[in-house]
Amino acid sequence: MNDVQNQDDLYIIVEDFYKKLLADDKISYIFTDVVKIKLEEHLPILVTFWSQAIFGTGGYFNNLTQIHLDVNMKSYLSKELFEIWLTHFEAAINENFEGFNCERMKNMAHNLSTIMQIKIAQQKAE
Ligand code: HEM
C-alpha cells in the first residue's frame, strides 16, 4: 500500500471516513440532525484542512476548536463520541494507505481530539 501523497489521496480518505461515520447510528445523528452537513461542501473543506496540515499547502483559515465548541453547545460531544470518531478515522486511513504521512495524520487527529475535549470540559465548567 502507498502513503498519502496528494489531495486526491486525502479525498479518498475523507470520503471513506464519512461513509463510516454516517453508517454508524452512534454518531451519525451529529452530522444529519444536529448539524446538517452537505457532503459536497464539507468534504472539500476537510481535504483543504488535511492538505494544509500534512503538505503545508495553506488555505484553511477557520477556528477548528471553536467550530466543535459550537457543535458541543447543540449536542454534547462525549469522550465516547471522540473515540468512535477516531476509530472510523483510523480505519479509513489504514484500509487505504500506509506510511509516514498516515501516522502523522493519525497522531494529529489524536492530539486535536484531546485539545477539543479539554476545551469542551472548560466550556462545561463555565
Ligand atoms: C466527537 C468527535 C467529532 C464530531 C462529532 C465532529 C463533528 C463535526 C461536525 C458536525 C462538523 C461540521 C461543523 C459545521 O460545519 O458547522 C465538523 C467539522 C470539522 N471537523 Fe469535526 N468532529 C469531531 C472531531 C473532530 C476531530 C478530532 C477533528 C480533528 C482533525 C475534526 C476535524 C474537523 C474538520 C477539519 C472540520 C471542518 C471544519 C470547517 O468547516 O472549517 N473533527 N466536525
PDB file of N, CA and C in Angstrom, residues 17-107:
ATOM      1  N   PHE A  17     -14.102   7.890   5.233  1.00  0.00           N
ATOM      2  CA  PHE A  17     -14.340   8.234   6.642  1.00  0.00           C
ATOM      3  C   PHE A  17     -15.805   8.620   6.857  1.00  0.00           C
ATOM      4  N   TYR A  18     -16.339   9.487   6.015  1.00  0.00           N
ATOM      5  CA  TYR A  18     -17.732   9.927   6.204  1.00  0.00           C
ATOM      6  C   TYR A  18     -18.715   8.815   5.890  1.00  0.00           C
ATOM      7  N   LYS A  19     -18.357   7.901   4.978  1.00  0.00           N
ATOM      8  CA  LYS A  19     -19.194   6.727   4.745  1.00  0.00           C
ATOM      9  C   LYS A  19     -19.320   5.931   6.052  1.00  0.00           C
ATOM     10  N   LYS A  20     -18.226   5.786   6.748  1.00  0.00           N
ATOM     11  CA  LYS A  20     -18.227   5.033   8.012  1.00  0.00           C
ATOM     12  C   LYS A  20     -18.998   5.787   9.099  1.00  0.00           C
ATOM     13  N   LEU A  21     -18.747   7.100   9.216  1.00  0.00           N
ATOM     14  CA  LEU A  21     -19.436   7.895  10.248  1.00  0.00           C
ATOM     15  C   LEU A  21     -20.952   7.853  10.042  1.00  0.00           C
ATOM     16  N   LEU A  22     -21.369   8.034   8.795  1.00  0.00           N
ATOM     17  CA  LEU A  22     -22.809   8.117   8.511  1.00  0.00           C
ATOM     18  C   LEU A  22     -23.496   6.764   8.621  1.00  0.00           C
ATOM     19  N   ALA A  23     -22.725   5.688   8.539  1.00  0.00           N
ATOM     20  CA  ALA A  23     -23.302   4.337   8.673  1.00  0.00           C
ATOM     21  C   ALA A  23     -23.380   3.896  10.139  1.00  0.00           C
ATOM     22  N   ASP A  24     -22.863   4.709  11.049  1.00  0.00           N
ATOM     23  CA  ASP A  24     -22.806   4.347  12.469  1.00  0.00           C
ATOM     24  C   ASP A  24     -23.819   5.184  13.253  1.00  0.00           C
ATOM     25  N   ASP A  25     -24.923   4.545  13.671  1.00  0.00           N
ATOM     26  CA  ASP A  25     -26.009   5.256  14.377  1.00  0.00           C
ATOM     27  C   ASP A  25     -25.538   5.972  15.632  1.00  0.00           C
ATOM     28  N   LYS A  26     -24.447   5.464  16.225  1.00  0.00           N
ATOM     29  CA  LYS A  26     -23.998   6.051  17.485  1.00  0.00           C
ATOM     30  C   LYS A  26     -23.460   7.471  17.296  1.00  0.00           C
ATOM     31  N   ILE A  27     -23.092   7.840  16.054  1.00  0.00           N
ATOM     32  CA  ILE A  27     -22.512   9.167  15.830  1.00  0.00           C
ATOM     33  C   ILE A  27     -23.148   9.898  14.635  1.00  0.00           C
ATOM     34  N   SER A  28     -23.841   9.180  13.761  1.00  0.00           N
ATOM     35  CA  SER A  28     -24.312   9.795  12.506  1.00  0.00           C
ATOM     36  C   SER A  28     -25.264  10.975  12.742  1.00  0.00           C
ATOM     37  N   TYR A  29     -26.076  10.907  13.841  1.00  0.00           N
ATOM     38  CA  TYR A  29     -27.065  11.979  14.101  1.00  0.00           C
ATOM     39  C   TYR A  29     -26.417  13.356  14.213  1.00  0.00           C
ATOM     40  N   ILE A  30     -25.157  13.391  14.656  1.00  0.00           N
ATOM     41  CA  ILE A  30     -24.480  14.697  14.776  1.00  0.00           C
ATOM     42  C   ILE A  30     -24.372  15.349  13.396  1.00  0.00           C
ATOM     43  N   PHE A  31     -24.140  14.535  12.382  1.00  0.00           N
ATOM     44  CA  PHE A  31     -23.910  15.065  11.024  1.00  0.00           C
ATOM     45  C   PHE A  31     -25.190  15.191  10.206  1.00  0.00           C
ATOM     46  N   THR A  32     -26.265  14.543  10.678  1.00  0.00           N
ATOM     47  CA  THR A  32     -27.517  14.578   9.904  1.00  0.00           C
ATOM     48  C   THR A  32     -28.591  15.419  10.589  1.00  0.00           C
ATOM     49  N   ASP A  33     -28.572  15.472  11.932  1.00  0.00           N
ATOM     50  CA  ASP A  33     -29.625  16.179  12.670  1.00  0.00           C
ATOM     51  C   ASP A  33     -29.112  17.404  13.412  1.00  0.00           C
ATOM     52  N   VAL A  34     -28.025  17.244  14.182  1.00  0.00           N
ATOM     53  CA  VAL A  34     -27.514  18.362  14.988  1.00  0.00           C
ATOM     54  C   VAL A  34     -26.959  19.441  14.058  1.00  0.00           C
ATOM     55  N   VAL A  35     -26.059  19.048  13.172  1.00  0.00           N
ATOM     56  CA  VAL A  35     -25.575  19.927  12.098  1.00  0.00           C
ATOM     57  C   VAL A  35     -25.900  19.186  10.798  1.00  0.00           C
ATOM     58  N   LYS A  36     -26.631  19.817   9.940  1.00  0.00           N
ATOM     59  CA  LYS A  36     -26.972  19.129   8.683  1.00  0.00           C
ATOM     60  C   LYS A  36     -25.892  19.441   7.653  1.00  0.00           C
ATOM     61  N   ILE A  37     -24.859  18.614   7.637  1.00  0.00           N
ATOM     62  CA  ILE A  37     -23.747  18.907   6.730  1.00  0.00           C
ATOM     63  C   ILE A  37     -24.114  18.522   5.293  1.00  0.00           C
ATOM     64  N   LYS A  38     -23.589  19.313   4.366  1.00  0.00           N
ATOM     65  CA  LYS A  38     -23.713  18.955   2.947  1.00  0.00           C
ATOM     66  C   LYS A  38     -22.361  18.390   2.531  1.00  0.00           C
ATOM     67  N   LEU A  39     -22.351  17.090   2.233  1.00  0.00           N
ATOM     68  CA  LEU A  39     -21.079  16.412   1.951  1.00  0.00           C
ATOM     69  C   LEU A  39     -20.296  17.085   0.828  1.00  0.00           C
ATOM     70  N   GLU A  40     -21.019  17.565  -0.195  1.00  0.00           N
ATOM     71  CA  GLU A  40     -20.309  18.144  -1.348  1.00  0.00           C
ATOM     72  C   GLU A  40     -19.580  19.438  -0.968  1.00  0.00           C
ATOM     73  N   GLU A  41     -20.036  20.086   0.138  1.00  0.00           N
ATOM     74  CA  GLU A  41     -19.309  21.270   0.629  1.00  0.00           C
ATOM     75  C   GLU A  41     -18.306  20.894   1.720  1.00  0.00           C
ATOM     76  N   HIS A  42     -18.706  19.921   2.534  1.00  0.00           N
ATOM     77  CA  HIS A  42     -17.908  19.574   3.715  1.00  0.00           C
ATOM     78  C   HIS A  42     -16.614  18.839   3.342  1.00  0.00           C
ATOM     79  N   LEU A  43     -16.710  17.876   2.421  1.00  0.00           N
ATOM     80  CA  LEU A  43     -15.520  17.066   2.106  1.00  0.00           C
ATOM     81  C   LEU A  43     -14.362  17.908   1.541  1.00  0.00           C
ATOM     82  N   PRO A  44     -14.628  18.862   0.624  1.00  0.00           N
ATOM     83  CA  PRO A  44     -13.507  19.695   0.158  1.00  0.00           C
ATOM     84  C   PRO A  44     -12.856  20.526   1.274  1.00  0.00           C
ATOM     85  N   ILE A  45     -13.666  20.941   2.276  1.00  0.00           N
ATOM     86  CA  ILE A  45     -13.083  21.688   3.411  1.00  0.00           C
ATOM     87  C   ILE A  45     -12.142  20.775   4.195  1.00  0.00           C
ATOM     88  N   LEU A  46     -12.570  19.526   4.379  1.00  0.00           N
ATOM     89  CA  LEU A  46     -11.713  18.573   5.111  1.00  0.00           C
ATOM     90  C   LEU A  46     -10.415  18.309   4.349  1.00  0.00           C
ATOM     91  N   VAL A  47     -10.515  18.212   3.024  1.00  0.00           N
ATOM     92  CA  VAL A  47      -9.307  17.994   2.213  1.00  0.00           C
ATOM     93  C   VAL A  47      -8.371  19.193   2.346  1.00  0.00           C
ATOM     94  N   THR A  48      -8.926  20.412   2.303  1.00  0.00           N
ATOM     95  CA  THR A  48      -8.089  21.617   2.461  1.00  0.00           C
ATOM     96  C   THR A  48      -7.411  21.620   3.829  1.00  0.00           C
ATOM     97  N   PHE A  49      -8.190  21.254   4.862  1.00  0.00           N
ATOM     98  CA  PHE A  49      -7.624  21.219   6.221  1.00  0.00           C
ATOM     99  C   PHE A  49      -6.442  20.241   6.295  1.00  0.00           C
ATOM    100  N   TRP A  50      -6.663  19.004   5.809  1.00  0.00           N
ATOM    101  CA  TRP A  50      -5.605  17.988   5.936  1.00  0.00           C
ATOM    102  C   TRP A  50      -4.427  18.280   5.007  1.00  0.00           C
ATOM    103  N   SER A  51      -4.716  18.895   3.867  1.00  0.00           N
ATOM    104  CA  SER A  51      -3.641  19.236   2.944  1.00  0.00           C
ATOM    105  C   SER A  51      -2.722  20.297   3.562  1.00  0.00           C
ATOM    106  N   GLN A  52      -3.359  21.263   4.246  1.00  0.00           N
ATOM    107  CA  GLN A  52      -2.559  22.267   4.957  1.00  0.00           C
ATOM    108  C   GLN A  52      -1.750  21.607   6.069  1.00  0.00           C
ATOM    109  N   ALA A  53      -2.401  20.713   6.815  1.00  0.00           N
ATOM    110  CA  ALA A  53      -1.746  20.101   7.975  1.00  0.00           C
ATOM    111  C   ALA A  53      -0.578  19.201   7.549  1.00  0.00           C
ATOM    112  N   ILE A  54      -0.761  18.443   6.472  1.00  0.00           N
ATOM    113  CA  ILE A  54       0.239  17.425   6.108  1.00  0.00           C
ATOM    114  C   ILE A  54       1.206  17.913   5.031  1.00  0.00           C
ATOM    115  N   PHE A  55       0.694  18.669   4.053  1.00  0.00           N
ATOM    116  CA  PHE A  55       1.566  19.120   2.947  1.00  0.00           C
ATOM    117  C   PHE A  55       1.906  20.601   3.019  1.00  0.00           C
ATOM    118  N   GLY A  56       1.343  21.332   3.996  1.00  0.00           N
ATOM    119  CA  GLY A  56       1.640  22.763   4.143  1.00  0.00           C
ATOM    120  C   GLY A  56       1.138  23.619   3.001  1.00  0.00           C
ATOM    121  N   THR A  57       0.020  23.190   2.380  1.00  0.00           N
ATOM    122  CA  THR A  57      -0.467  23.905   1.194  1.00  0.00           C
ATOM    123  C   THR A  57      -1.251  25.180   1.517  1.00  0.00           C
ATOM    124  N   GLY A  58      -1.648  25.377   2.768  1.00  0.00           N
ATOM    125  CA  GLY A  58      -2.384  26.589   3.141  1.00  0.00           C
ATOM    126  C   GLY A  58      -3.840  26.529   2.750  1.00  0.00           C
ATOM    127  N   GLY A  59      -4.541  27.666   2.992  1.00  0.00           N
ATOM    128  CA  GLY A  59      -5.923  27.783   2.534  1.00  0.00           C
ATOM    129  C   GLY A  59      -6.986  27.456   3.555  1.00  0.00           C
ATOM    130  N   TYR A  60      -6.587  26.991   4.739  1.00  0.00           N
ATOM    131  CA  TYR A  60      -7.583  26.730   5.790  1.00  0.00           C
ATOM    132  C   TYR A  60      -7.470  27.814   6.855  1.00  0.00           C
ATOM    133  N   PHE A  61      -8.566  28.573   7.058  1.00  0.00           N
ATOM    134  CA  PHE A  61      -8.492  29.726   7.961  1.00  0.00           C
ATOM    135  C   PHE A  61      -9.495  29.659   9.117  1.00  0.00           C
ATOM    136  N   ASN A  62     -10.278  28.594   9.211  1.00  0.00           N
ATOM    137  CA  ASN A  62     -11.324  28.548  10.245  1.00  0.00           C
ATOM    138  C   ASN A  62     -10.751  28.168  11.608  1.00  0.00           C
ATOM    139  N   ASN A  63     -11.552  28.462  12.647  1.00  0.00           N
ATOM    140  CA  ASN A  63     -11.152  28.117  14.013  1.00  0.00           C
ATOM    141  C   ASN A  63     -11.762  26.762  14.367  1.00  0.00           C
ATOM    142  N   LEU A  64     -10.950  25.726  14.173  1.00  0.00           N
ATOM    143  CA  LEU A  64     -11.451  24.350  14.278  1.00  0.00           C
ATOM    144  C   LEU A  64     -12.009  24.042  15.670  1.00  0.00           C
ATOM    145  N   THR A  65     -11.312  24.491  16.713  1.00  0.00           N
ATOM    146  CA  THR A  65     -11.790  24.200  18.069  1.00  0.00           C
ATOM    147  C   THR A  65     -13.122  24.895  18.333  1.00  0.00           C
ATOM    148  N   GLN A  66     -13.230  26.170  17.935  1.00  0.00           N
ATOM    149  CA  GLN A  66     -14.479  26.902  18.154  1.00  0.00           C
ATOM    150  C   GLN A  66     -15.650  26.240  17.421  1.00  0.00           C
ATOM    151  N   ILE A  67     -15.398  25.762  16.200  1.00  0.00           N
ATOM    152  CA  ILE A  67     -16.452  25.075  15.439  1.00  0.00           C
ATOM    153  C   ILE A  67     -16.984  23.878  16.239  1.00  0.00           C
ATOM    154  N   HIS A  68     -16.093  23.141  16.884  1.00  0.00           N
ATOM    155  CA  HIS A  68     -16.532  21.970  17.655  1.00  0.00           C
ATOM    156  C   HIS A  68     -17.147  22.361  18.993  1.00  0.00           C
ATOM    157  N   LEU A  69     -16.714  23.501  19.563  1.00  0.00           N
ATOM    158  CA  LEU A  69     -17.389  24.001  20.766  1.00  0.00           C
ATOM    159  C   LEU A  69     -18.829  24.384  20.428  1.00  0.00           C
ATOM    160  N   ASP A  70     -19.027  24.946  19.242  1.00  0.00           N
ATOM    161  CA  ASP A  70     -20.384  25.312  18.808  1.00  0.00           C
ATOM    162  C   ASP A  70     -21.254  24.060  18.627  1.00  0.00           C
ATOM    163  N   VAL A  71     -20.665  23.010  18.035  1.00  0.00           N
ATOM    164  CA  VAL A  71     -21.413  21.749  17.892  1.00  0.00           C
ATOM    165  C   VAL A  71     -21.765  21.222  19.287  1.00  0.00           C
ATOM    166  N   ASN A  72     -20.781  21.276  20.200  1.00  0.00           N
ATOM    167  CA  ASN A  72     -20.978  20.767  21.559  1.00  0.00           C
ATOM    168  C   ASN A  72     -22.088  21.507  22.310  1.00  0.00           C
ATOM    169  N   MET A  73     -22.279  22.791  22.009  1.00  0.00           N
ATOM    170  CA  MET A  73     -23.361  23.560  22.645  1.00  0.00           C
ATOM    171  C   MET A  73     -24.727  23.021  22.208  1.00  0.00           C
ATOM    172  N   LYS A  74     -24.775  22.478  20.990  1.00  0.00           N
ATOM    173  CA  LYS A  74     -26.058  21.959  20.471  1.00  0.00           C
ATOM    174  C   LYS A  74     -26.288  20.524  20.954  1.00  0.00           C
ATOM    175  N   SER A  75     -25.220  19.739  21.026  1.00  0.00           N
ATOM    176  CA  SER A  75     -25.332  18.343  21.445  1.00  0.00           C
ATOM    177  C   SER A  75     -23.974  17.908  21.998  1.00  0.00           C
ATOM    178  N   TYR A  76     -23.989  17.421  23.236  1.00  0.00           N
ATOM    179  CA  TYR A  76     -22.745  17.117  23.951  1.00  0.00           C
ATOM    180  C   TYR A  76     -21.854  16.138  23.182  1.00  0.00           C
ATOM    181  N   LEU A  77     -20.604  16.543  22.986  1.00  0.00           N
ATOM    182  CA  LEU A  77     -19.626  15.671  22.332  1.00  0.00           C
ATOM    183  C   LEU A  77     -18.846  14.935  23.424  1.00  0.00           C
ATOM    184  N   SER A  78     -19.263  13.726  23.722  1.00  0.00           N
ATOM    185  CA  SER A  78     -18.697  12.941  24.825  1.00  0.00           C
ATOM    186  C   SER A  78     -17.365  12.308  24.415  1.00  0.00           C
ATOM    187  N   LYS A  79     -16.670  11.800  25.434  1.00  0.00           N
ATOM    188  CA  LYS A  79     -15.425  11.047  25.201  1.00  0.00           C
ATOM    189  C   LYS A  79     -15.702   9.854  24.276  1.00  0.00           C
ATOM    190  N   GLU A  80     -16.845   9.211  24.490  1.00  0.00           N
ATOM    191  CA  GLU A  80     -17.208   8.045  23.668  1.00  0.00           C
ATOM    192  C   GLU A  80     -17.335   8.448  22.194  1.00  0.00           C
ATOM    193  N   LEU A  81     -17.952   9.604  21.950  1.00  0.00           N
ATOM    194  CA  LEU A  81     -18.102  10.056  20.559  1.00  0.00           C
ATOM    195  C   LEU A  81     -16.741  10.332  19.927  1.00  0.00           C
ATOM    196  N   PHE A  82     -15.833  10.916  20.707  1.00  0.00           N
ATOM    197  CA  PHE A  82     -14.479  11.146  20.167  1.00  0.00           C
ATOM    198  C   PHE A  82     -13.788   9.818  19.851  1.00  0.00           C
ATOM    199  N   GLU A  83     -14.008   8.825  20.719  1.00  0.00           N
ATOM    200  CA  GLU A  83     -13.384   7.513  20.464  1.00  0.00           C
ATOM    201  C   GLU A  83     -13.939   6.881  19.186  1.00  0.00           C
ATOM    202  N   ILE A  84     -15.252   7.004  18.999  1.00  0.00           N
ATOM    203  CA  ILE A  84     -15.880   6.455  17.783  1.00  0.00           C
ATOM    204  C   ILE A  84     -15.332   7.186  16.551  1.00  0.00           C
ATOM    205  N   TRP A  85     -15.284   8.520  16.657  1.00  0.00           N
ATOM    206  CA  TRP A  85     -14.762   9.352  15.556  1.00  0.00           C
ATOM    207  C   TRP A  85     -13.344   8.882  15.181  1.00  0.00           C
ATOM    208  N   LEU A  86     -12.479   8.721  16.194  1.00  0.00           N
ATOM    209  CA  LEU A  86     -11.080   8.342  15.934  1.00  0.00           C
ATOM    210  C   LEU A  86     -10.989   6.930  15.348  1.00  0.00           C
ATOM    211  N   THR A  87     -11.831   6.019  15.829  1.00  0.00           N
ATOM    212  CA  THR A  87     -11.810   4.646  15.311  1.00  0.00           C
ATOM    213  C   THR A  87     -12.112   4.634  13.817  1.00  0.00           C
ATOM    214  N   HIS A  88     -13.151   5.384  13.413  1.00  0.00           N
ATOM    215  CA  HIS A  88     -13.502   5.409  11.984  1.00  0.00           C
ATOM    216  C   HIS A  88     -12.437   6.142  11.167  1.00  0.00           C
ATOM    217  N   PHE A  89     -11.869   7.198  11.737  1.00  0.00           N
ATOM    218  CA  PHE A  89     -10.836   7.948  11.023  1.00  0.00           C
ATOM    219  C   PHE A  89      -9.617   7.054  10.774  1.00  0.00           C
ATOM    220  N   GLU A  90      -9.194   6.347  11.803  1.00  0.00           N
ATOM    221  CA  GLU A  90      -8.025   5.468  11.654  1.00  0.00           C
ATOM    222  C   GLU A  90      -8.306   4.342  10.664  1.00  0.00           C
ATOM    223  N   ALA A  91      -9.527   3.790  10.718  1.00  0.00           N
ATOM    224  CA  ALA A  91      -9.877   2.699   9.795  1.00  0.00           C
ATOM    225  C   ALA A  91      -9.864   3.214   8.351  1.00  0.00           C
ATOM    226  N   ALA A  92     -10.383   4.420   8.141  1.00  0.00           N
ATOM    227  CA  ALA A  92     -10.430   4.980   6.774  1.00  0.00           C
ATOM    228  C   ALA A  92      -9.011   5.166   6.225  1.00  0.00           C
ATOM    229  N   ILE A  93      -8.064   5.497   7.095  1.00  0.00           N
ATOM    230  CA  ILE A  93      -6.666   5.623   6.657  1.00  0.00           C
ATOM    231  C   ILE A  93      -6.060   4.234   6.446  1.00  0.00           C
ATOM    232  N   ASN A  94      -6.181   3.390   7.468  1.00  0.00           N
ATOM    233  CA  ASN A  94      -5.478   2.085   7.435  1.00  0.00           C
ATOM    234  C   ASN A  94      -5.959   1.177   6.310  1.00  0.00           C
ATOM    235  N   GLU A  95      -7.215   1.318   5.920  1.00  0.00           N
ATOM    236  CA  GLU A  95      -7.750   0.445   4.866  1.00  0.00           C
ATOM    237  C   GLU A  95      -7.331   0.904   3.461  1.00  0.00           C
ATOM    238  N   ASN A  96      -6.765   2.117   3.354  1.00  0.00           N
ATOM    239  CA  ASN A  96      -6.427   2.648   2.024  1.00  0.00           C
ATOM    240  C   ASN A  96      -4.955   2.985   1.817  1.00  0.00           C
ATOM    241  N   PHE A  97      -4.261   3.331   2.905  1.00  0.00           N
ATOM    242  CA  PHE A  97      -2.872   3.802   2.776  1.00  0.00           C
ATOM    243  C   PHE A  97      -2.042   3.332   3.967  1.00  0.00           C
ATOM    244  N   GLU A  98      -0.716   3.421   3.811  1.00  0.00           N
ATOM    245  CA  GLU A  98       0.170   3.212   4.960  1.00  0.00           C
ATOM    246  C   GLU A  98       1.446   4.011   4.758  1.00  0.00           C
ATOM    247  N   GLY A  99       2.051   4.451   5.876  1.00  0.00           N
ATOM    248  CA  GLY A  99       3.307   5.186   5.768  1.00  0.00           C
ATOM    249  C   GLY A  99       3.381   6.363   6.725  1.00  0.00           C
ATOM    250  N   PHE A 100       4.426   7.153   6.535  1.00  0.00           N
ATOM    251  CA  PHE A 100       4.747   8.241   7.464  1.00  0.00           C
ATOM    252  C   PHE A 100       3.628   9.281   7.539  1.00  0.00           C
ATOM    253  N   ASN A 101       3.114   9.710   6.375  1.00  0.00           N
ATOM    254  CA  ASN A 101       2.053  10.724   6.401  1.00  0.00           C
ATOM    255  C   ASN A 101       0.784  10.195   7.074  1.00  0.00           C
ATOM    256  N   CYS A 102       0.519   8.908   6.899  1.00  0.00           N
ATOM    257  CA  CYS A 102      -0.626   8.299   7.589  1.00  0.00           C
ATOM    258  C   CYS A 102      -0.452   8.403   9.100  1.00  0.00           C
ATOM    259  N   GLU A 103       0.742   8.114   9.562  1.00  0.00           N
ATOM    260  CA  GLU A 103       0.998   8.184  11.014  1.00  0.00           C
ATOM    261  C   GLU A 103       0.874   9.620  11.488  1.00  0.00           C
ATOM    262  N   ARG A 104       1.360  10.578  10.690  1.00  0.00           N
ATOM    263  CA  ARG A 104       1.232  11.999  11.074  1.00  0.00           C
ATOM    264  C   ARG A 104      -0.234  12.393  11.187  1.00  0.00           C
ATOM    265  N   MET A 105      -1.055  11.943  10.240  1.00  0.00           N
ATOM    266  CA  MET A 105      -2.489  12.295  10.283  1.00  0.00           C
ATOM    267  C   MET A 105      -3.160  11.711  11.521  1.00  0.00           C
ATOM    268  N   LYS A 106      -2.846  10.452  11.817  1.00  0.00           N
ATOM    269  CA  LYS A 106      -3.484   9.803  12.971  1.00  0.00           C
ATOM    270  C   LYS A 106      -3.034  10.476  14.275  1.00  0.00           C
ATOM    271  N   ASN A 107      -1.743  10.803  14.368  1.00  0.00           N
ATOM    272  CA  ASN A 107      -1.250  11.498  15.569  1.00  0.00           C
ATOM    273  C   ASN A 107      -1.925  12.845  15.726  1.00  0.00           C
TER     274      ASN A 107
END
